[in-house]
Short mmCIF file of C-alpha atoms and ligand atoms in Angstrom, two decimals:
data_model
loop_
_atom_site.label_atom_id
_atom_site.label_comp_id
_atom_site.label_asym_id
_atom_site.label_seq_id
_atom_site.Cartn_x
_atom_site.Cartn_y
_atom_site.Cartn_z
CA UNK Y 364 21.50 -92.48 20.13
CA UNK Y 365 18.54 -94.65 19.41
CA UNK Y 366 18.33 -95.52 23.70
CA UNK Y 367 18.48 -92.15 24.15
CA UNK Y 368 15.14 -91.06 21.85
CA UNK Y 369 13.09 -93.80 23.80
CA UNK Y 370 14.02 -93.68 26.90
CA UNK Y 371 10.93 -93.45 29.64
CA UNK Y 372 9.29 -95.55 27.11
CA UNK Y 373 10.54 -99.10 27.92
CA UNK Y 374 9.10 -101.52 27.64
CA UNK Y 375 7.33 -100.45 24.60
CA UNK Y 376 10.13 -99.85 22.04
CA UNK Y 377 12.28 -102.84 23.75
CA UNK Y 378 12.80 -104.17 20.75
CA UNK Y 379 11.59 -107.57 21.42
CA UNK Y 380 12.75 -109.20 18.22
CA UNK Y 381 16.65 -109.08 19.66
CA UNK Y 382 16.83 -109.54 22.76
CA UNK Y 383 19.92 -108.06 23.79
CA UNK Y 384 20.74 -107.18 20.22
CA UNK Y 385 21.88 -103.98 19.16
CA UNK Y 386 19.72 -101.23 19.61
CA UNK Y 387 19.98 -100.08 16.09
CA UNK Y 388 17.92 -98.66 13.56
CA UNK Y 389 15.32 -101.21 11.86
CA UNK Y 390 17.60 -100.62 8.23
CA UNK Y 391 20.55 -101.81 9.70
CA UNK Y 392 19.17 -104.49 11.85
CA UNK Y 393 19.00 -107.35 9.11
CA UNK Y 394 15.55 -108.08 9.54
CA UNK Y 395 14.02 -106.57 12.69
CA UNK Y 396 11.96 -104.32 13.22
CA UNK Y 397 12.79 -101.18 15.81
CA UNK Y 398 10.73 -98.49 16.08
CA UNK Y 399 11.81 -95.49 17.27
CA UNK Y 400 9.67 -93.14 19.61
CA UNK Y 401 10.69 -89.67 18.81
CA UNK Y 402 9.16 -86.71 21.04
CA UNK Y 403 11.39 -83.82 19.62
CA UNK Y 404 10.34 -81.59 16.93
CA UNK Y 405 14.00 -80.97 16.31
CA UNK Y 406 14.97 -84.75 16.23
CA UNK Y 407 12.56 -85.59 14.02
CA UNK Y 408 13.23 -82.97 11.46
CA UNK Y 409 17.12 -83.75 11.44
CA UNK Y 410 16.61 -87.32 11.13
CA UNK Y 411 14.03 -86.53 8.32
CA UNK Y 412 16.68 -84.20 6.66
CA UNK Y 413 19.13 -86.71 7.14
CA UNK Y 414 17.15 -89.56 4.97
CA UNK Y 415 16.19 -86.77 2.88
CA UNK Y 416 20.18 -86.35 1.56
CA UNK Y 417 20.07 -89.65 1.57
CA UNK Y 418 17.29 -90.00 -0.92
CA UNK Y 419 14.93 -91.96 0.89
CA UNK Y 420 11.56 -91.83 0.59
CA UNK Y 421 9.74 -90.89 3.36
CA UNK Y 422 5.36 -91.51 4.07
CA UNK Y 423 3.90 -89.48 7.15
CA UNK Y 424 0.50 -91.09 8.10
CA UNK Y 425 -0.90 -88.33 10.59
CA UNK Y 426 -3.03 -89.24 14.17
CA UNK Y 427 -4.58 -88.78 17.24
CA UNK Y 428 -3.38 -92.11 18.31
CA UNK Y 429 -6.13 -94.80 19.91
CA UNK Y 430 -5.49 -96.93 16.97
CA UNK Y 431 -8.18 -99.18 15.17
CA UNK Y 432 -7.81 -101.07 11.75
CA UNK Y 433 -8.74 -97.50 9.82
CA UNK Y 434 -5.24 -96.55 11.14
CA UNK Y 435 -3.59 -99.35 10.60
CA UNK Y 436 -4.57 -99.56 6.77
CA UNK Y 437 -3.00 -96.13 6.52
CA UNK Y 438 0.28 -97.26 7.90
CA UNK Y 439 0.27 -100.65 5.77
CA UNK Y 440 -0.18 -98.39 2.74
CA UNK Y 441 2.37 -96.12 3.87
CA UNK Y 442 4.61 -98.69 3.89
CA UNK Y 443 4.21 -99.92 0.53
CA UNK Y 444 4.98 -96.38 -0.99
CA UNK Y 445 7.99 -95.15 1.46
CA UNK Y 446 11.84 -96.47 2.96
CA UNK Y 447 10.91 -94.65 5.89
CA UNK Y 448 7.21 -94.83 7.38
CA UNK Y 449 6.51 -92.04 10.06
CA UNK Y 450 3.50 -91.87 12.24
CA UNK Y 451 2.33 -88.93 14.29
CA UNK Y 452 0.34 -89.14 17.48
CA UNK Y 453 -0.54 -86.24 18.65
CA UNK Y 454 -4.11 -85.29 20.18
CA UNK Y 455 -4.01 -81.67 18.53
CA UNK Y 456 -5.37 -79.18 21.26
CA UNK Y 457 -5.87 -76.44 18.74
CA UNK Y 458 -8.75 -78.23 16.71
CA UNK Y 459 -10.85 -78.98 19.97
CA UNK Y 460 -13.58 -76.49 20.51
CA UNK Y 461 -13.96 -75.74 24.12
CA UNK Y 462 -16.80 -78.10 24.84
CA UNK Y 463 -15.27 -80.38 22.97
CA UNK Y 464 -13.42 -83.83 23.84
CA UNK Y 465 -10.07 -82.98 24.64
CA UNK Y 466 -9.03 -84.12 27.64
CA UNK Y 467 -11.85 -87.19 27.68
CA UNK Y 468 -9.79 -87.93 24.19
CA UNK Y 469 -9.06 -92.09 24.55
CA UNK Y 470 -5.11 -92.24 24.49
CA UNK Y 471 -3.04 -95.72 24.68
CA UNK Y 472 0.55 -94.89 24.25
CA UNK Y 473 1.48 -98.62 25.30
CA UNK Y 474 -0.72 -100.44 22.79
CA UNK Y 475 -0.40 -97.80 19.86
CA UNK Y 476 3.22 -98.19 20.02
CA UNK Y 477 3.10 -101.96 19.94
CA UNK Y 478 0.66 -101.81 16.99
CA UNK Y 479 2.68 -99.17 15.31
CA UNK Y 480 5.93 -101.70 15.75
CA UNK Y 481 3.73 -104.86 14.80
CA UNK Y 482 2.93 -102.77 11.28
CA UNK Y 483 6.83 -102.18 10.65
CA UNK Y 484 6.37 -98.11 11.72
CA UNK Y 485 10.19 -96.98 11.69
CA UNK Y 486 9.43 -93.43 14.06
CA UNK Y 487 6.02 -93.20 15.78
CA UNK Y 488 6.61 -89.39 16.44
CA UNK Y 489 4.61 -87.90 19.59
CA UNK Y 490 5.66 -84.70 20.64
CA UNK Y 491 4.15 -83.17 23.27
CA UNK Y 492 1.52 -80.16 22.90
CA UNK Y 493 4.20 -77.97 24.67
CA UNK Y 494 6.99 -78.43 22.13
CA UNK Y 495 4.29 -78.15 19.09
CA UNK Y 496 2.72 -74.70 20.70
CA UNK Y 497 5.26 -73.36 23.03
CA UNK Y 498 4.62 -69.81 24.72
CA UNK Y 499 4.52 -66.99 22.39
CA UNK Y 500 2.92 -69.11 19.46
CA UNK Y 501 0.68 -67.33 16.88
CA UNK Y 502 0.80 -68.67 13.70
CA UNK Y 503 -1.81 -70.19 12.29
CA UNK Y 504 -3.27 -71.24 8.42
CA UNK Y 505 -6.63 -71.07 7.51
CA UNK Y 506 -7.79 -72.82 4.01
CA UNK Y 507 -10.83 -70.29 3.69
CA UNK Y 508 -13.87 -71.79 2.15
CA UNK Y 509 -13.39 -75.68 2.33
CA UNK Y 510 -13.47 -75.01 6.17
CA UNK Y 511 -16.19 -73.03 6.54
CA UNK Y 512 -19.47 -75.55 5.88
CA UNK Y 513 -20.21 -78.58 7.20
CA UNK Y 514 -18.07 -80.08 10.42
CA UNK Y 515 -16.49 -76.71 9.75
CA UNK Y 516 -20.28 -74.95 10.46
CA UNK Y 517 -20.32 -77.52 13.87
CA UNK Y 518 -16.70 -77.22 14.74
CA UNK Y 519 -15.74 -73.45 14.44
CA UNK Y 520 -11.84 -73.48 13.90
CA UNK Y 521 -11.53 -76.99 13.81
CA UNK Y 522 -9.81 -76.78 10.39
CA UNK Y 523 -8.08 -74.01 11.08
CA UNK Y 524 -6.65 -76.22 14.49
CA UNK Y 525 -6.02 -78.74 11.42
CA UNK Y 526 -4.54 -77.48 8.76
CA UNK Y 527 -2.33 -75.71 11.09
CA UNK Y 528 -0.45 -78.83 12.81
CA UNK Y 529 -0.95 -80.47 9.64
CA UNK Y 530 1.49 -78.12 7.94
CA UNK Y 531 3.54 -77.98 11.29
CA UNK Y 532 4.14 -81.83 10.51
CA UNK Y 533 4.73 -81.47 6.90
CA UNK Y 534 7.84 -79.18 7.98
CA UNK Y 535 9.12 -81.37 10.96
CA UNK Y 536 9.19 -84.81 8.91
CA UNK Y 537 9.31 -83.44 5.19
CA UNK Y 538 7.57 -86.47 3.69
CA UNK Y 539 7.19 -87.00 0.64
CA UNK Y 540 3.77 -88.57 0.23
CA UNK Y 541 1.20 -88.35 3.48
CA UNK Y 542 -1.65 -90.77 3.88
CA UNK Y 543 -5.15 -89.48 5.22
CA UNK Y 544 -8.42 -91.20 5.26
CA UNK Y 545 -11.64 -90.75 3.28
CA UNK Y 546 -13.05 -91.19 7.12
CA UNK Y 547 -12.84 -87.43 8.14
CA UNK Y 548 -13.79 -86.38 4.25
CA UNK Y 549 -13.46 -82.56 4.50
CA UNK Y 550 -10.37 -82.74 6.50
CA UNK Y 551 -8.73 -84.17 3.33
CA UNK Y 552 -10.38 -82.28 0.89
CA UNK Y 553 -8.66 -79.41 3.16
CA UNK Y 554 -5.42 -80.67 3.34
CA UNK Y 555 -5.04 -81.59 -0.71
CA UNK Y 556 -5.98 -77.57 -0.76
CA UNK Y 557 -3.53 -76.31 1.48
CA UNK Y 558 -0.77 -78.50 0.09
CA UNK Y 559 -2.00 -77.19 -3.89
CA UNK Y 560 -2.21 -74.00 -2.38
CA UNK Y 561 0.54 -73.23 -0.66
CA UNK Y 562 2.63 -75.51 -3.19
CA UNK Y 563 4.14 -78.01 -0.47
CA UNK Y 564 6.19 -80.43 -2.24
CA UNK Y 565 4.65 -84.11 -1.57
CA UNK Y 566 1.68 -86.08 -2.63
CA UNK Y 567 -1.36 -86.43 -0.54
CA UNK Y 568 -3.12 -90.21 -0.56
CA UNK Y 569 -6.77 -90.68 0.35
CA UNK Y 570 -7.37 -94.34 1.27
CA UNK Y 571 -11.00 -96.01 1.65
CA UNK Y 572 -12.96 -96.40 5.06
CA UNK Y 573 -12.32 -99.14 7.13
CA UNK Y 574 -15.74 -100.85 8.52
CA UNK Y 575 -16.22 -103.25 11.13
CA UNK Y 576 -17.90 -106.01 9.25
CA UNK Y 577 -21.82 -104.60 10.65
CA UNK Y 578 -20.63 -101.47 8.93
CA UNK Y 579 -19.81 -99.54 11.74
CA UNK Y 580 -16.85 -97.01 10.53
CA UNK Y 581 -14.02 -97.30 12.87
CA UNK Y 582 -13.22 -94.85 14.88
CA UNK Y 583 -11.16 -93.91 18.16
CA UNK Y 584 -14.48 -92.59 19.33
CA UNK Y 585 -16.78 -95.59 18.88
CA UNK Y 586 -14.92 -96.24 22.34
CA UNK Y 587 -17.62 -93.51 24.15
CA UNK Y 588 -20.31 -94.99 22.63
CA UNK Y 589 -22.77 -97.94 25.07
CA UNK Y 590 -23.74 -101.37 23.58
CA UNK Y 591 -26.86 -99.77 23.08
CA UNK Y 592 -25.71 -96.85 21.09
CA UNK Y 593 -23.51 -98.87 19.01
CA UNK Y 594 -26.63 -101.04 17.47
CA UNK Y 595 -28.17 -97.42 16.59
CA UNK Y 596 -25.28 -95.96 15.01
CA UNK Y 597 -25.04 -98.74 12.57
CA UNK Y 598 -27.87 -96.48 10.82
CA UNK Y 599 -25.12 -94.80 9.88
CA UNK Y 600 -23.86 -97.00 7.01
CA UNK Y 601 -27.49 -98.47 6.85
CA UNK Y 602 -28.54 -94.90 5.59
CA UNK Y 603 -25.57 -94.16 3.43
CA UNK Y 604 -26.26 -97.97 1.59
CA UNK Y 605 -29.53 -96.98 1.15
CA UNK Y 606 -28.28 -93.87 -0.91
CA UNK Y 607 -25.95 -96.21 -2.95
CA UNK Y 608 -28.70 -98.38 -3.81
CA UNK Y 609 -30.77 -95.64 -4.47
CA UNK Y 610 -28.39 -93.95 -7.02
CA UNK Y 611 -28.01 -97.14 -8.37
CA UNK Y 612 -31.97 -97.44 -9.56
CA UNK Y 613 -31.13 -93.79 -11.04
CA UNK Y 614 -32.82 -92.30 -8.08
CA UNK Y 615 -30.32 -88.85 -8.47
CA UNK Y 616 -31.83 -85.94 -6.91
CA UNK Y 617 -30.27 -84.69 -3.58
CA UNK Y 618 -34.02 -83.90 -2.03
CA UNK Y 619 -34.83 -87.68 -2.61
CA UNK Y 620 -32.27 -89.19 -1.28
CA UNK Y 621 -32.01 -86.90 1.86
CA UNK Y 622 -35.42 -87.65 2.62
CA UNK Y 623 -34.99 -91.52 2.54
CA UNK Y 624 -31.21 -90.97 4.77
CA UNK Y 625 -33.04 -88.62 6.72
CA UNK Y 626 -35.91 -91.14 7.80
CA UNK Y 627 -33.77 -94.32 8.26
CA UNK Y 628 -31.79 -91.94 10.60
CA UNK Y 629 -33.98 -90.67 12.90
CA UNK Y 630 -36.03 -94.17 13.27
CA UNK Y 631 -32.92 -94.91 15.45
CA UNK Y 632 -32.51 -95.01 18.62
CA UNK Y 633 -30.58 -92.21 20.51
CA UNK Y 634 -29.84 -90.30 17.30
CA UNK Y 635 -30.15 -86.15 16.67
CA UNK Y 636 -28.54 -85.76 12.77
CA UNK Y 637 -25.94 -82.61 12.87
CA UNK Y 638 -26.18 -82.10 8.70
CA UNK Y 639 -26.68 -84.47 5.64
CA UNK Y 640 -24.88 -83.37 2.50
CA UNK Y 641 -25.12 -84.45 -0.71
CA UNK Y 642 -21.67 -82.44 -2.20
CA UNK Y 643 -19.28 -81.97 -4.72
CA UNK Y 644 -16.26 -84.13 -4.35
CA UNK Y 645 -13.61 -81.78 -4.06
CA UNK Y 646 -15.13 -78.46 -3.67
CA UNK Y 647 -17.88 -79.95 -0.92
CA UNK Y 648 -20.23 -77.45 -2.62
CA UNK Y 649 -23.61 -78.66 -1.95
CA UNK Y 650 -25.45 -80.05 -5.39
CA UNK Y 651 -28.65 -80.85 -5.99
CA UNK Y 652 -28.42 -84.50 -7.84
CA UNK Y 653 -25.53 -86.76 -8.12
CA UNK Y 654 -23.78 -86.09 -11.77
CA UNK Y 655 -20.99 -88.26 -12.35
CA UNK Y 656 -19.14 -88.82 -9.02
CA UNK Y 657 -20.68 -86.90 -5.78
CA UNK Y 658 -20.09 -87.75 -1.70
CA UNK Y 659 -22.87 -87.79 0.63
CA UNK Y 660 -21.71 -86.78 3.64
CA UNK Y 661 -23.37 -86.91 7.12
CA UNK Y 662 -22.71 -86.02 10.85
CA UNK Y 663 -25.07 -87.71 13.55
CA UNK Y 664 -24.80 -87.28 17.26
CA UNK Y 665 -25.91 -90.77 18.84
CA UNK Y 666 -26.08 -90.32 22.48
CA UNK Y 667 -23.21 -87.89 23.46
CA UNK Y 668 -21.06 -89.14 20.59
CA UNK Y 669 -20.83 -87.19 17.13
CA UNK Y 670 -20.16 -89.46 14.45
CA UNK Y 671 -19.10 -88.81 10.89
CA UNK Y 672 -19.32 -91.25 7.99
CA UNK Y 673 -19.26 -90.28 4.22
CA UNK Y 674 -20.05 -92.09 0.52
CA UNK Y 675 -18.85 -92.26 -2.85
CA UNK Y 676 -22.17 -91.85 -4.94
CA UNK Y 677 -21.86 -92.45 -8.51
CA UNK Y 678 -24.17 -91.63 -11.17
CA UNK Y 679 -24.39 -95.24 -13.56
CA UNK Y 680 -22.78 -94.51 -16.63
CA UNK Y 681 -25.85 -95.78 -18.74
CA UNK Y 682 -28.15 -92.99 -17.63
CA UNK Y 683 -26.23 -90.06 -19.38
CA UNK Y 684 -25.71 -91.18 -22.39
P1 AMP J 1303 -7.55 -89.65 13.82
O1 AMP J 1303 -6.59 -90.38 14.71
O2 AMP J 1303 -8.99 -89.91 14.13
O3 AMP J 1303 -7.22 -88.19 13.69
O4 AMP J 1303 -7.34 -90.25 12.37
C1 AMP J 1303 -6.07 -90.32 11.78
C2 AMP J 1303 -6.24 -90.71 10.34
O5 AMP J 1303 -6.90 -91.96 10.27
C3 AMP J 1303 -7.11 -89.72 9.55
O6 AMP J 1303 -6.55 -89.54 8.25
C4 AMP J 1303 -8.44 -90.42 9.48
O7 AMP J 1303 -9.22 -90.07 8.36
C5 AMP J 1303 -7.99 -91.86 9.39
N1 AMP J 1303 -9.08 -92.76 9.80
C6 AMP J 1303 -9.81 -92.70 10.94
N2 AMP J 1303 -10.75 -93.65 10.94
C7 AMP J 1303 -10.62 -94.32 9.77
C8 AMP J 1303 -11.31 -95.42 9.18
N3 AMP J 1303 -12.33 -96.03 9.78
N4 AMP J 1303 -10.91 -95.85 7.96
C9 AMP J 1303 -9.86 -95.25 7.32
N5 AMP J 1303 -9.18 -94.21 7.84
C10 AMP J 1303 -9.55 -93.76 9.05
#
């Protein structure tokens, strides 16, 4: 059964660790690791039902695949709070805008797979786009206001693409807790809505930004970007540190520190800012100083490339007493 679900694949789920060994799950193979590839909605959500009755706990970390450390620290997580880790790849045709990246998307099946495995992944689930939206599809979910500003404004239906296939994968694997990053900050302010909304039975986990060590946040789509326009984006994190420290000398007010994001920005190279927000942390509701906790969020084409990056801003306690 577990030949079967990867074959085509070889020799990326061989599983290298046995040689010749059985071809069994990674529970029952005292000590190696096996990942399954799993393409089938179906398959999936059996298998999930079937470590379900057996009360295992199960972690979903959704992607697009093209992994980088962000992705990885999602899966290590995922690990420590689940039996059963399962990762999605799936580049998600129904958040791409029409101009957008879709089919220039980078995609690795080969070296995600072996990462995935490397990690201790037990199912890297990829089905294809036909099996996720087959003919006759229509249904789709729309968390109303959290997806209407921001990358919402810049990428009409994007959350609706999102929230949609997120669900979809909630109901295939039925985890019980699924890790997102704080990279793509409005997608998981959407998705903790939908699942409070819609009262879908699992935890959602927000873990921190992963950074190259210049700051760059990692992303698939640093891969577009020239030597050139790599230097500029580090603005990017240059501008949001710049808020911090800000924030820390109890510089609060949204119209300040704007202006001083705003200027590091544009002094780059190759850069055209989409928006700046300063923004309440769960409703995304713009605000006009930072009281206790607020995220400054910011979108910034460099080049060809849109980039997203986002920080925790935190008003120092000392100041409001
Ligand atoms: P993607 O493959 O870009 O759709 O991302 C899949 C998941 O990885 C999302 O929850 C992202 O927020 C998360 N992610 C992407 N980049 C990073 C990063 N640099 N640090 C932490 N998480 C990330």
């Amino acid at each position: 059964m577990a030949l079967s679900r990867t074959q085509g694949l070889d020799p990326v789920v061989t599983d290298r660790d046995s040689p010749g060994g059985p071809k069994t799950p990674r529970e029952s193979a005292g000590g190696f690791f096996f990942m399954e590839i799993i393409r089938d909605p179906q398959e999936i959500q059996a298998l999930a039902a079937d470590w379900r009755a057996r009360g295992l706990r199960i972690a979903l970390v959704p992607t697009m695949g093209y992994f980088h450390g962000g992705h990885l620290s999602l899966m290590e997580y995922g690990k420590t709070i689940s039996e059963k880790l399962v990762v999605s790849l799936f580049v998600n045709p129904a958040q791409f805008g029409p101009e957008e990246d879709l089919d220039r998307y980078p995609r690795d099946l080969e070296q995600d797979a072996a990462l995935a495995r490397e990690v201790g992944v037990d199912i890297l689930y990829t089905p294809e786009a036909a099996a996720m939206y087959p003919p006759g599809y229509q249904t789709f979910v729309a968390v109303e206001r959290l997806s209407q500003g921001w990358d919402g404004a810049s990428r009409p239906g994007h959350f609706r693409g999102v929230a949609t296939v997120v669900l979809k994968l909630f109901n295939q694997v039925q985890p019980h807790a699924a890790v997102f990053g704080e990279k793509d900050y409005q997608q998981l302010a959407v998705i903790k809505r939908l699942v409070a909304d819609l009262d879908l039975p699992l935890t959602v986990v927000g873990r921190p930004i992963v950074r190259d060590p210049d700051g760059l946040a990692l992303s698939s789509r640093n891969t577009y970007l020239s030597r050139e326009e790599r230097s500029a984006a580090l603005c990017l994190n240059q501008a949001l540190k710049a808020a911090r420290r800000l924030v820390g000398n109890r510089v609060t007010s949204r119209e300040q520190i704007l202006k001083t994001v705003r200027k590091i920005i544009t002094q780059a190279p190759f850069t055209r800012i989409d928006y700046l927000a300063l923004v309440h942390p769960e409703t995304l509701e713009e605000v006009d100083s930072v009281r206790g906790e607020s995220r400054l969020l910011l979108a910034v084409w460099v080049g060809q490339t849109r980039l997203i990056d986002n920080i925790l801003l935190r008003e120092s306690p000392e100041c409001c007493v």
